[in-house]
Every structure is written in structure tokens, then in C-alpha cells.
Amino acid sequence: MKNIETLTREAIELLRNLIETPSFSSEEDQTALLIENWFTQNEIPFKRENNNVWAFNKNFDENKPTLLLNSHHDTVRPNQAYTNDPFKAIEKDGKLFGLGSNDAGGCLVSLLATFVHFYENQNLSHNIVIVASAEEESSGKNGLNSVLKHLPELDCAIVGEPTLMQLAVAEKGLLVLDVKVKGTASHAAHQNDDNALYKSIPVMEWFKNYKFDKISDVLGPVKMTVTQINAGKQHNVVPSECDLVVDIRVNDCYTNSEILEVVTANVNAEVTPRSMHLNASSIPIAHGLVQAGIALGRTTYGSPTLSDQSVLSCQSLKLGPGETLRSHSADEFIFVNEIEEGVDLYIKILTDFFKL
């Protein structure tokens, strides 16, 4: 079995190759090949569907609960403020620059190294399945959500996202609503008491002022924000419709369905959710994964940002090297020693969790 230092060195080299291989959401076929090659070089059988690649530990036992390790290999498109080549892995002053280095390449390669470390172990309390998933950045239909039907029932999960290796024990869900306020079209010179624009004002006021009762200890309150408005085509025509877009960040006290029920009961408009599956997620502080991290000096917090946790129904912990504030930024980077620390801490947390 390879030692941790070798695994970490090979993981960092894989990250360099991933950075230099474009992998925008839905276009990750070449990075999927790199991940296939990683498994092949480590003599680990794998499966692939679309651009998702996954594998099971060697001594998988149907009678044991299953732990999922997951991170994604797709990226957003680079923003225009880049000064480096986003597709060139540049190492400077202890930093590894490149698109996807921080979000979430460092997490992915650290989890792959961790999986290899435990792959042949016969004394694990849990099975391990690792999924290198696609389409996370776009919440696409061919991402982790499409793979779950091929996996056994999952008991718990670690989702690799940049958290500075602190323990994100809860994550807000996302509900995006298209809200259509209807009125009556007319000439602007005529009296019209059914102006869709004016009728949208109390709707927007409701979204601004309404407070959901349940406040999460970790994630705080539900947050609703009107982010887009569209109505009218010319100055002298009162529009018949005013369209709003509302971004709702849901805490772990509510399901998206419960939030939608409250909105439709209070808003005088046509409300259409874009999706319902991006729910909030959490894991109890008393869970073995969390306690193992706390024992190593890790702190807990609630995350406002979305990840593939949203498609999981099992208890899940978001944890990984890198820092979320660097994600999607110009000249994205991760410190090389963050990856080294990531592999080390992942292995120590799971060793404690498995009670090896």
C-alpha cells in the first residue's frame, strides 16, 4: 500500500492535470478520463455514467452501512479579471494557481487519495463509495443526483468543498421562484386600477418583510430576496404582467415544499418553482464524523453556499481544503500545504470514525 506522502504527491500531480484540462459543467469528459486513469493506475475498478466516475472499497459488505465521499470536477467559466492563464497550473509562493484548483479540485484529489488509503482495509465499520461528480456548478440533471440510483442506501457522507478543513455541519438549501403578477394592459393615458407593476409592489414588500418563525441554531433564518424584475415594453403601455425572480435560502428547519406552501398562501401572484430538490442539509454535532473532527481541533459552522449536499437525503458533512472566498475568483488558487493537510485530516477523521 502506498504511504500517505506518496498518495499526496500523486494527488497534487493529478490536480495539476485537472487544472490544465477544461471541464466546464456538462463538458467534463476529459477530466473524467483523468479520474478513470487515476483509478486504473491504483488498480481500482470503477464505473462511469456520463461524466460521473465512482468506485467502491475492495471489501464492500452489504451488511455494513455506507459512507459516501464526494466532490466535483466541473468548473465555472473563468471571469474576465484573470491575469494568469486559467488553464495553466502555476505554482508560486506555495500556491497552486488555476481554474478549479480551489473549487473543488483540491478537495477532490484529497478525497481520492484518502479513498485509496482505505481501499484495501478489511476492518472498516462502513463501506466507502467515492463519486467524482459532474455538473455541480450548474445543478445539472447529469450530476451526483443521477448517480444515486446506482448506489446502495447511504448512511452518511462527506462532501468535499473548500471549508479550510473546518466542519460545515449544515448548509442552506435553495429555492428559486418565478413569480408572475398579472394585471390588465391599457394605454398609459387611461385610468387603470389593475396595473401589474403597481400590484407587484405589495408582493415584493411581502418577500422583503415576511419572517419565517423557525430560526436554525446553525444556519439562522430563512432569507428571501427579490433579485430580478421584468415588465413592460414601451412607455405608453401599461403591461399586463410583471415577472419577478425570488432567491430563497432555506434553513434546515424547513423543506422547500413547506416554504413554497407559505409563499403561495400569502402572495397574490402565480408562483412557479424552478426546482424543488435543492434542500437544506445537516448532520448532528454528536455524529461520529463531526466528533472525530472536533477531537482534532476543527470548528463547526453553518454554510450559506450550495453544494451537492442538496441532493442527498442522508446526513452529510461539508469539509475540504481551500477557502470558499477564493471560489469563482480571478486567479483562483489553493495552497499546496492545504492539500497536504486535507489528506492528513481526512485520513485521521475517518480512522477515528471507523475506530481502526
Coordinates of C-alpha atoms in Angstrom, one line a residue:
M1 CA 0.0 0.0 0.0
K2 CA 1.3 3.5 -0.9
N3 CA 2.2 5.7 2.0
I4 CA 0.4 9.0 2.7
E5 CA 3.2 11.1 1.4
T6 CA 3.2 9.3 -2.0
L7 CA -0.5 9.5 -2.3
T8 CA -0.5 13.2 -1.5
R9 CA 2.3 13.8 -4.1
E10 CA 0.3 11.9 -6.7
A11 CA -2.9 13.7 -5.8
I12 CA -1.2 17.1 -6.3
E13 CA 0.1 16.0 -9.7
L14 CA -3.5 14.9 -10.6
L15 CA -4.8 18.3 -9.6
R16 CA -2.2 20.0 -11.9
N17 CA -3.5 17.8 -14.8
L18 CA -7.2 18.6 -13.9
I19 CA -6.4 22.4 -13.9
E20 CA -4.9 22.1 -17.4
T21 CA -7.9 20.2 -18.8
P22 CA -11.0 22.4 -19.3
S23 CA -14.1 20.9 -17.6
F24 CA -17.0 23.4 -17.7
S25 CA -20.3 21.9 -16.4
S26 CA -21.6 19.3 -18.9
E27 CA -18.2 19.3 -20.7
E28 CA -16.2 17.3 -18.2
D29 CA -15.5 14.3 -20.4
Q30 CA -11.7 14.8 -20.5
T31 CA -11.3 15.3 -16.7
A32 CA -13.5 12.2 -16.3
L33 CA -10.8 10.3 -18.3
L34 CA -8.1 11.7 -16.0
I35 CA -10.0 10.3 -13.0
E36 CA -10.5 7.0 -14.7
N37 CA -6.8 6.8 -15.2
W38 CA -6.2 7.6 -11.5
F39 CA -8.3 4.5 -10.6
T40 CA -6.7 2.4 -13.2
Q41 CA -3.2 3.3 -12.0
N42 CA -4.2 2.3 -8.5
E43 CA -5.7 -0.9 -9.7
I44 CA -9.2 0.0 -8.5
P45 CA -12.3 -1.0 -10.6
F46 CA -14.6 1.9 -11.3
K47 CA -17.9 2.8 -13.0
R48 CA -18.8 5.8 -15.2
E49 CA -22.1 7.2 -16.4
N50 CA -22.0 10.4 -18.4
N51 CA -19.1 12.3 -16.7
N52 CA -19.6 10.9 -13.2
V53 CA -17.0 8.4 -12.1
W54 CA -17.3 6.3 -8.9
A55 CA -15.8 3.3 -7.1
F56 CA -16.4 1.1 -4.1
N57 CA -13.9 -0.1 -1.5
K58 CA -12.4 -3.5 -2.2
N59 CA -14.1 -5.3 0.8
F60 CA -17.6 -3.9 0.3
D61 CA -20.0 -5.7 2.6
E62 CA -23.8 -5.3 2.0
N63 CA -24.4 -5.8 5.7
K64 CA -22.5 -2.7 6.6
P65 CA -23.6 1.0 6.4
T66 CA -22.1 3.0 3.6
L67 CA -20.2 6.3 3.7
L68 CA -20.1 8.5 0.6
L69 CA -17.1 10.6 -0.3
N70 CA -17.9 13.1 -3.0
S71 CA -16.6 16.1 -4.7
H72 CA -16.9 17.5 -8.2
H73 CA -14.6 18.0 -11.2
D74 CA -16.6 20.6 -13.2
T75 CA -15.8 24.3 -13.1
V76 CA -17.4 27.6 -13.8
R77 CA -16.1 29.6 -16.7
P78 CA -13.2 31.9 -15.9
N79 CA -14.1 35.5 -15.3
Q80 CA -12.5 38.3 -17.3
A81 CA -10.3 39.6 -14.4
Y82 CA -7.8 36.7 -14.7
T83 CA -4.2 37.7 -15.1
N84 CA -2.9 34.2 -15.2
D85 CA -3.8 31.6 -17.8
P86 CA -6.7 29.8 -16.0
F87 CA -5.8 26.5 -17.7
K88 CA -2.2 26.5 -16.7
A89 CA -1.2 25.1 -13.3
I90 CA 1.2 27.7 -11.9
E91 CA 3.0 27.0 -8.6
K92 CA 4.3 30.1 -6.9
D93 CA 5.0 31.1 -3.3
G94 CA 3.4 27.8 -2.1
K95 CA 0.2 28.5 -4.1
L96 CA -1.1 26.3 -6.9
F97 CA -3.0 28.6 -9.3
G98 CA -5.6 27.6 -11.9
L99 CA -9.3 27.3 -12.6
G100 CA -10.9 24.7 -10.3
S101 CA -7.8 24.5 -8.1
N102 CA -9.8 25.6 -5.0
D103 CA -13.3 24.8 -6.1
A104 CA -13.1 21.9 -5.9
G105 CA -10.1 20.3 -7.3
G106 CA -8.1 20.3 -4.1
C107 CA -11.0 18.7 -2.3
L108 CA -11.5 16.1 -5.0
V109 CA -7.9 14.9 -5.2
S110 CA -7.5 14.9 -1.4
L111 CA -10.6 12.6 -1.2
L112 CA -9.3 10.4 -4.0
A113 CA -6.0 9.9 -2.1
T114 CA -8.0 9.2 1.1
F115 CA -10.1 6.6 -0.7
V116 CA -7.0 4.8 -2.0
H117 CA -5.6 4.8 1.5
F118 CA -8.6 2.9 2.9
Y119 CA -9.4 0.9 -0.2
E120 CA -8.0 -2.5 0.8
N121 CA -8.7 -2.3 4.5
Q122 CA -10.7 -5.2 5.8
N123 CA -11.7 -3.8 9.2
L124 CA -13.8 -0.8 8.3
S125 CA -17.1 -0.2 10.1
H126 CA -18.6 1.2 7.0
N127 CA -18.3 0.6 3.2
I128 CA -16.9 3.5 1.2
V129 CA -18.1 4.8 -2.1
I130 CA -16.4 7.7 -3.8
V131 CA -18.1 9.7 -6.5
A132 CA -16.2 12.3 -8.6
S133 CA -19.3 14.1 -9.9
A134 CA -20.1 16.4 -12.8
E135 CA -22.5 19.3 -13.3
E136 CA -22.3 20.5 -9.7
E137 CA -21.7 24.1 -10.6
S138 CA -24.9 24.1 -12.8
S139 CA -27.0 21.9 -10.6
G140 CA -27.4 19.8 -13.8
K141 CA -29.5 16.7 -14.3
N142 CA -26.5 14.6 -15.0
G143 CA -24.6 15.2 -11.8
L144 CA -24.4 13.4 -8.5
N145 CA -28.2 13.2 -8.4
S146 CA -28.2 11.0 -11.4
V147 CA -25.8 8.5 -9.8
L148 CA -27.6 8.0 -6.6
K149 CA -29.9 5.3 -8.1
H150 CA -26.8 3.2 -8.8
L151 CA -25.5 3.4 -5.2
P152 CA -26.6 1.4 -2.1
E153 CA -28.5 3.2 0.7
L154 CA -26.2 5.9 2.1
D155 CA -25.8 6.2 5.8
C156 CA -23.7 9.4 5.8
A157 CA -21.5 11.5 3.5
I158 CA -18.5 13.8 3.3
V159 CA -18.9 16.4 0.5
G160 CA -15.6 18.0 -0.5
E161 CA -15.9 21.7 -0.8
P162 CA -13.4 24.4 0.4
T163 CA -14.0 24.9 4.1
L164 CA -10.4 25.4 5.4
M165 CA -10.9 21.9 6.8
Q166 CA -13.5 23.2 9.3
L167 CA -16.7 21.3 9.7
A168 CA -19.7 22.7 7.9
V169 CA -22.4 20.8 9.8
A170 CA -25.3 22.4 7.9
E171 CA -25.9 24.0 4.6
K172 CA -28.7 26.2 3.4
G173 CA -31.0 24.9 0.6
L174 CA -32.0 26.9 -2.4
L175 CA -35.5 27.6 -3.8
V176 CA -35.7 29.9 -6.8
L177 CA -39.2 31.1 -7.7
D178 CA -40.6 32.7 -10.8
V179 CA -43.4 35.0 -9.7
K180 CA -45.9 36.4 -12.2
V181 CA -48.1 39.2 -11.1
K182 CA -51.0 39.7 -13.6
G183 CA -52.9 42.8 -14.4
T184 CA -54.7 44.5 -17.3
A185 CA -53.0 46.0 -20.2
S186 CA -54.0 49.5 -21.3
H187 CA -52.9 52.8 -22.7
A188 CA -50.9 54.8 -20.1
A189 CA -53.1 57.8 -20.6
H190 CA -56.2 56.0 -19.3
Q191 CA -57.1 55.2 -15.7
N192 CA -56.1 51.6 -14.8
D193 CA -56.6 50.2 -11.3
D194 CA -55.2 46.9 -12.4
N195 CA -51.6 47.8 -13.2
A196 CA -49.4 44.8 -12.9
L197 CA -46.4 46.9 -11.9
Y198 CA -48.3 48.5 -9.0
K199 CA -49.7 45.2 -7.9
S200 CA -46.2 43.8 -7.7
I201 CA -45.2 46.3 -5.0
P202 CA -47.1 44.6 -2.1
V203 CA -45.8 41.2 -3.4
M204 CA -42.2 42.5 -3.2
E205 CA -42.9 44.1 0.2
W206 CA -44.1 40.7 1.4
F207 CA -40.9 39.0 0.3
K208 CA -38.9 41.7 1.9
N209 CA -40.7 41.8 5.3
Y210 CA -42.0 38.3 5.9
K211 CA -40.1 36.3 8.6
F212 CA -40.3 32.6 9.0
D213 CA -40.7 31.6 12.6
K214 CA -38.2 28.8 12.8
I215 CA -34.6 30.0 13.1
S216 CA -31.8 27.4 12.9
D217 CA -29.1 27.4 15.6
V218 CA -26.5 26.8 12.9
L219 CA -27.9 28.5 9.7
G220 CA -30.0 31.3 11.1
P221 CA -33.2 32.4 9.5
V222 CA -34.7 31.7 6.0
K223 CA -33.6 34.5 3.7
M224 CA -35.8 35.7 0.8
T225 CA -34.6 38.2 -1.8
V226 CA -36.2 39.5 -5.0
T227 CA -33.3 39.5 -7.5
Q228 CA -34.9 40.3 -10.8
I229 CA -37.9 42.2 -12.2
N230 CA -39.2 42.4 -15.8
A231 CA -42.3 44.2 -17.2
G232 CA -43.3 46.5 -20.0
K233 CA -42.0 47.1 -23.5
Q234 CA -42.8 50.8 -24.1
H235 CA -43.5 54.0 -22.2
N236 CA -47.2 54.4 -23.1
V237 CA -48.4 50.9 -22.5
V238 CA -49.4 49.5 -19.1
P239 CA -48.1 45.9 -19.0
S240 CA -50.5 43.0 -18.3
E241 CA -47.8 41.1 -16.4
C242 CA -44.8 41.8 -14.1
D243 CA -42.3 39.0 -13.7
L244 CA -40.2 38.6 -10.5
V245 CA -37.4 36.2 -9.6
V246 CA -37.0 35.4 -5.9
D247 CA -34.0 33.7 -4.4
I248 CA -34.8 31.9 -1.2
R249 CA -32.1 30.4 1.1
V250 CA -33.7 27.8 3.2
N251 CA -32.5 26.7 6.6
D252 CA -32.6 23.2 8.0
C253 CA -35.9 23.8 9.9
Y254 CA -37.9 23.7 6.7
T255 CA -38.2 21.7 3.5
N256 CA -38.5 23.6 0.2
S257 CA -42.1 22.3 0.0
E258 CA -43.0 23.9 3.3
I259 CA -41.5 27.2 2.2
L260 CA -43.4 27.1 -1.1
E261 CA -46.7 26.4 0.7
V262 CA -46.3 29.5 2.8
V263 CA -45.4 31.7 -0.2
T264 CA -48.4 30.6 -2.3
A265 CA -50.7 31.1 0.7
N266 CA -49.6 34.7 1.1
V267 CA -48.7 36.1 -2.3
N268 CA -51.3 37.2 -4.8
A269 CA -49.5 36.0 -7.9
E270 CA -48.7 32.9 -9.9
V271 CA -45.7 31.2 -8.3
T272 CA -43.6 28.6 -10.1
P273 CA -40.5 27.0 -8.5
R274 CA -37.6 26.3 -10.9
S275 CA -36.8 23.1 -8.9
M276 CA -37.7 21.6 -5.5
H277 CA -34.7 19.2 -4.9
L278 CA -32.1 21.6 -3.6
N279 CA -33.0 21.2 0.1
A280 CA -31.1 22.3 3.2
S281 CA -28.9 19.6 4.8
S282 CA -27.3 19.0 8.2
I283 CA -25.6 16.5 10.4
P284 CA -25.9 16.3 14.2
I285 CA -23.0 17.6 16.3
A286 CA -23.0 14.2 18.1
H287 CA -22.4 12.3 14.8
G288 CA -19.1 10.3 14.7
L289 CA -17.7 12.2 11.7
V290 CA -18.3 15.6 13.5
Q291 CA -16.9 14.4 16.8
A292 CA -13.8 13.0 15.1
G293 CA -13.2 16.4 13.5
I294 CA -13.8 18.2 16.8
A295 CA -11.3 16.0 18.5
L296 CA -8.7 17.2 16.0
G297 CA -9.4 20.8 16.8
R298 CA -11.8 21.5 14.0
T299 CA -14.6 24.0 14.5
T300 CA -18.2 23.8 13.3
Y301 CA -20.3 26.3 11.4
G302 CA -23.3 26.6 9.0
S303 CA -22.6 27.3 5.3
P304 CA -24.8 29.7 3.2
T305 CA -23.4 28.3 -0.1
L306 CA -24.9 25.4 -2.1
S307 CA -23.2 22.2 -2.9
D308 CA -24.0 18.6 -3.9
Q309 CA -25.2 18.1 -0.3
S310 CA -28.5 19.5 -1.5
V311 CA -29.3 16.3 -3.5
L312 CA -28.5 13.9 -0.6
S313 CA -31.1 12.6 1.8
C314 CA -28.6 11.1 4.2
Q315 CA -26.7 13.1 6.9
S316 CA -23.8 14.9 5.4
L317 CA -20.8 16.9 6.4
K318 CA -19.2 19.5 4.1
L319 CA -15.4 19.5 4.6
G320 CA -12.4 20.2 2.5
P321 CA -9.1 22.1 1.9
G322 CA -9.2 25.6 0.4
E323 CA -11.3 28.6 1.2
T324 CA -14.7 29.3 -0.1
L325 CA -14.0 33.0 -0.7
R326 CA -11.5 32.1 -3.4
S327 CA -14.1 30.1 -5.4
H328 CA -15.0 31.6 -8.8
S329 CA -12.5 34.4 -8.2
A330 CA -9.9 35.7 -10.7
D331 CA -6.5 33.8 -10.4
E332 CA -8.1 31.1 -8.3
F333 CA -5.5 29.2 -6.2
I334 CA -5.1 26.7 -3.4
F335 CA -2.1 26.4 -1.1
V336 CA -0.2 23.2 -1.7
N337 CA 0.1 22.7 2.1
E338 CA -3.7 22.9 2.3
I339 CA -3.9 19.8 0.2
E340 CA -1.3 18.1 2.3
E341 CA -3.3 19.0 5.4
G342 CA -6.5 17.9 3.7
V343 CA -5.3 14.4 3.0
D344 CA -3.9 14.1 6.5
L345 CA -7.0 15.3 8.3
Y346 CA -9.4 13.3 6.1
I347 CA -7.5 10.1 6.9
K348 CA -7.3 10.9 10.7
I349 CA -11.0 11.8 10.8
L350 CA -12.0 8.6 9.1
T351 CA -9.6 6.5 11.1
D352 CA -11.3 7.7 14.2
F353 CA -14.8 7.3 12.6
F354 CA -14.0 3.7 11.6
K355 CA -12.3 3.1 15.0
L356 CA -9.4 1.4 13.4

